[in-house]
Coordinates of C-alpha atoms in Angstrom, one line a residue:
M1 CA -28.4 -5.5 3.6
T2 CA -30.5 -2.3 3.6
R3 CA -30.7 0.0 0.7
W4 CA -28.7 2.6 2.5
K5 CA -25.9 0.1 3.3
L6 CA -26.0 -1.2 -0.3
A7 CA -25.8 2.4 -1.7
R8 CA -22.8 3.1 0.7
V9 CA -21.0 -0.1 -0.5
I10 CA -21.5 0.9 -4.1
L11 CA -20.3 4.4 -3.5
I12 CA -17.2 3.3 -1.7
W13 CA -16.2 0.9 -4.4
A14 CA -17.1 3.3 -7.2
A15 CA -14.9 6.0 -5.5
L16 CA -12.0 3.6 -5.3
A17 CA -12.4 2.5 -8.9
L18 CA -12.4 6.2 -10.0
A19 CA -9.4 7.0 -7.8
I20 CA -7.4 4.3 -9.5
G21 CA -9.0 4.1 -12.9
V22 CA -9.0 7.8 -13.8
P23 CA -5.2 8.3 -13.5
I24 CA -4.7 5.1 -15.5
A25 CA -7.2 6.2 -18.2
L26 CA -5.6 9.7 -18.5
A27 CA -2.1 8.1 -18.7
A28 CA -3.3 5.9 -21.5
A29 CA -4.4 9.0 -23.4
S30 CA -1.0 10.7 -23.0
E31 CA 0.6 11.9 -26.1
Q32 CA 4.0 10.8 -24.8
L33 CA 3.1 7.1 -25.4
A34 CA 3.5 7.7 -29.1
W35 CA 7.3 7.8 -28.6
R36 CA 7.5 4.9 -26.2
G37 CA 8.0 1.2 -26.9
P38 CA 5.6 -1.5 -25.7
V39 CA 8.0 -2.8 -23.0
Y40 CA 8.5 0.7 -21.6
I41 CA 4.7 1.3 -21.7
L42 CA 4.1 -1.9 -19.8
A43 CA 6.7 -1.0 -17.2
G44 CA 5.1 2.4 -16.8
F45 CA 1.6 1.2 -16.3
A46 CA 2.8 -1.5 -13.9
G47 CA 4.1 1.3 -11.8
I48 CA 0.8 3.2 -11.9
I49 CA -1.1 0.0 -11.0
A50 CA 1.3 -0.5 -8.1
L51 CA 0.5 2.9 -6.7
G52 CA -3.2 2.1 -6.9
L53 CA -2.5 -1.1 -5.0
V54 CA -0.7 0.9 -2.3
L55 CA -4.0 2.8 -1.9
V56 CA -6.0 -0.4 -1.5
Q57 CA -3.7 -1.9 1.2
P58 CA -4.5 0.4 4.1
L59 CA -8.2 0.4 3.1
L60 CA -8.3 -3.4 3.4
I61 CA -6.4 -3.6 6.7
G62 CA -8.5 -0.8 8.2
G63 CA -11.8 -2.5 7.2
Y64 CA -12.9 0.4 5.1
L65 CA -14.1 -1.7 2.1
P66 CA -17.4 -3.3 3.0
P67 CA -18.9 -5.9 2.8
L68 CA -15.5 -7.6 3.4
S69 CA -15.2 -9.0 6.9
A70 CA -12.0 -8.3 9.0
Y71 CA -10.8 -11.8 8.1
R72 CA -11.4 -11.5 4.4
G73 CA -9.9 -8.0 4.5
R74 CA -6.7 -9.4 6.0
R75 CA -6.6 -12.2 3.4
A76 CA -7.2 -9.8 0.6
H77 CA -4.4 -7.6 2.0
H78 CA -2.1 -10.5 1.9
W79 CA -2.9 -11.3 -1.8
I80 CA -2.9 -7.7 -2.9
G81 CA 0.6 -7.4 -1.3
G82 CA 1.7 -10.2 -3.6
A83 CA 0.2 -8.5 -6.6
L84 CA 2.0 -5.3 -5.6
A85 CA 5.3 -7.0 -5.4
L86 CA 4.6 -8.6 -8.9
A87 CA 3.7 -5.2 -10.3
I88 CA 7.0 -3.8 -9.0
V89 CA 8.9 -6.7 -10.6
I90 CA 7.3 -6.0 -13.9
H91 CA 8.0 -2.3 -13.6
V92 CA 11.7 -2.7 -12.8
A93 CA 12.2 -5.5 -15.3
G94 CA 10.6 -3.5 -18.1
L95 CA 12.8 -0.5 -17.3
W96 CA 15.8 -2.7 -17.1
I97 CA 15.1 -4.1 -20.6
T98 CA 14.7 -0.7 -22.1
S99 CA 17.6 0.9 -20.4
P100 CA 20.0 -1.3 -18.3
P101 CA 22.5 1.6 -17.5
D102 CA 19.8 3.8 -16.1
M103 CA 18.5 0.9 -13.9
I104 CA 22.0 0.1 -12.6
D105 CA 22.4 3.7 -11.6
A106 CA 19.0 3.7 -9.9
L107 CA 19.6 0.5 -8.0
T108 CA 23.1 1.6 -6.9
Y109 CA 21.7 5.0 -5.8
T110 CA 23.9 6.9 -8.3
S111 CA 21.2 8.1 -10.7
P112 CA 21.1 11.8 -11.3
T113 CA 17.3 11.8 -11.4
P114 CA 15.8 12.9 -8.1
F115 CA 12.9 10.4 -8.1
S116 CA 15.0 7.3 -8.4
P117 CA 16.2 6.8 -4.8
F118 CA 12.7 7.2 -3.5
G119 CA 11.3 4.5 -5.8
V120 CA 14.2 2.1 -5.2
T121 CA 13.9 2.5 -1.4
A122 CA 10.1 1.8 -1.6
M123 CA 10.8 -1.2 -3.9
W124 CA 13.2 -2.8 -1.3
A125 CA 10.7 -2.2 1.5
I126 CA 8.0 -3.9 -0.6
F127 CA 10.2 -6.9 -1.2
I128 CA 11.2 -7.2 2.4
V129 CA 7.6 -7.1 3.6
A130 CA 6.6 -9.7 0.9
L131 CA 9.5 -12.0 2.0
L132 CA 8.7 -11.6 5.7
A133 CA 5.0 -12.3 5.0
L134 CA 6.0 -15.6 3.2
L135 CA 8.3 -16.6 6.0
R136 CA 6.2 -15.3 8.9
R137 CA 5.1 -18.7 10.2
R138 CA 8.6 -20.3 9.8
L139 CA 10.2 -17.3 11.6
G140 CA 7.6 -17.6 14.3
L141 CA 6.7 -13.9 14.2
R142 CA 4.0 -13.0 16.7
P143 CA 1.4 -10.4 15.7
R144 CA 2.9 -7.7 17.9
T145 CA 6.4 -8.4 16.4
W146 CA 5.0 -8.4 12.9
R147 CA 3.3 -5.0 13.4
F148 CA 6.5 -3.6 14.9
V149 CA 8.4 -4.6 11.7
H150 CA 5.6 -4.1 9.2
M151 CA 4.5 -0.6 10.2
P152 CA 7.8 1.3 9.6
L153 CA 8.3 -0.6 6.3
A154 CA 4.7 0.4 5.3
I155 CA 5.5 4.0 6.0
V156 CA 8.7 3.8 3.9
I157 CA 6.6 2.2 1.1
V158 CA 4.0 4.9 1.1
A159 CA 6.3 7.8 1.5
G160 CA 8.8 6.6 -1.1
S161 CA 6.1 5.6 -3.6
V162 CA 4.3 9.0 -3.3
V163 CA 7.5 11.1 -3.6
H164 CA 8.7 8.9 -6.5
C165 CA 5.5 9.4 -8.4
L166 CA 5.1 13.1 -7.8
L167 CA 8.7 13.9 -8.9
I168 CA 8.3 12.0 -12.2
E169 CA 7.1 14.1 -15.2
G170 CA 5.8 11.3 -17.4
T171 CA 2.6 10.0 -18.9
M172 CA 0.5 10.5 -15.7
E173 CA -1.7 13.6 -15.7
T174 CA -0.7 16.0 -13.0
I175 CA -4.0 16.6 -11.1
S176 CA -5.2 13.0 -11.1
K177 CA -1.7 11.9 -10.0
A178 CA -1.6 14.4 -7.1
A179 CA -5.1 13.3 -6.1
L180 CA -4.2 9.6 -6.0
C181 CA -1.0 10.3 -4.0
A182 CA -3.0 12.4 -1.6
L183 CA -5.5 9.6 -1.1
V184 CA -2.7 7.1 -0.5
L185 CA -1.3 9.4 2.2
A186 CA -4.7 10.1 3.8
A187 CA -5.7 6.4 3.9
T188 CA -2.4 5.4 5.4
V189 CA -2.6 8.1 8.1
K190 CA -6.2 7.2 8.9
V191 CA -5.6 3.5 9.3
M192 CA -2.5 4.1 11.5
I193 CA -4.6 6.4 13.8
D194 CA -7.5 4.0 13.9
L195 CA -5.4 1.0 14.7
Q196 CA -3.7 2.8 17.5
V197 CA -7.1 3.8 18.9
W198 CA -8.4 0.2 18.6
R199 CA -5.4 -1.1 20.5
K200 CA -5.9 1.4 23.3
R201 CA -9.5 0.5 23.6
R202 CA -8.7 -3.3 23.8
A203 CA -6.1 -2.5 26.4
L204 CA -8.6 -0.5 28.5
R205 CA -11.2 -3.3 28.2
G206 CA -8.6 -5.8 29.3
D207 CA -7.7 -3.6 32.3
A208 CA -11.4 -3.3 33.1
R209 CA -11.9 -7.1 33.0
A210 CA -8.8 -7.6 35.3
H211 CA -10.3 -5.1 37.7
A212 CA -13.6 -6.8 37.7
I213 CA -12.0 -10.2 38.4
T214 CA -9.4 -9.2 41.0
G215 CA -11.1 -6.1 42.5
R216 CA -7.8 -4.3 42.0
R217 CA -7.3 -1.1 40.0
P218 CA -5.0 -1.4 36.9
G219 CA -1.4 -0.4 37.7

């Protein structure tokens, strides 16, 4: 690895660490924590960490985190998805312990707080993706079918998580929270565009090979 490539790798990972670490650090310094119990604090930080993991997921699947290979990136995407689901479980369980009525209202979509339905919807989408990932081989889901199911759910997860976070006025500092949410959206949009471009290029290469073999033009 050349010095330039090494410096690029260090900068990418340092930027990712700052994007996730700064909001967590500023939330840890919030004055509102003085009036919160330990379970509530744990639940809150589990939610912040979950949002950070939502940022990592598209970066992994898009191959934007060198020196991870495509295979290792997909494997890491799988395990980070499990960690994301666990963080959400801790987040919801902690809030349930501290205030069961509020969580019942949130889970039944009757909560008066505007951020609740977005968070709950994103939560169910995360759980569905995690369950399908575990049962993917048993269900015999082909890569194309998996993408067809996974992509809309990923959009729901990202959109719901971002709106949920932005609407909450809690321990997270406003600017760092907005920056993290913007990065989550930007990373998701970029990987969706790039994956679509890669598929078109593969299709064109496949058509070119077919033309070379058969002598016929595609279509």
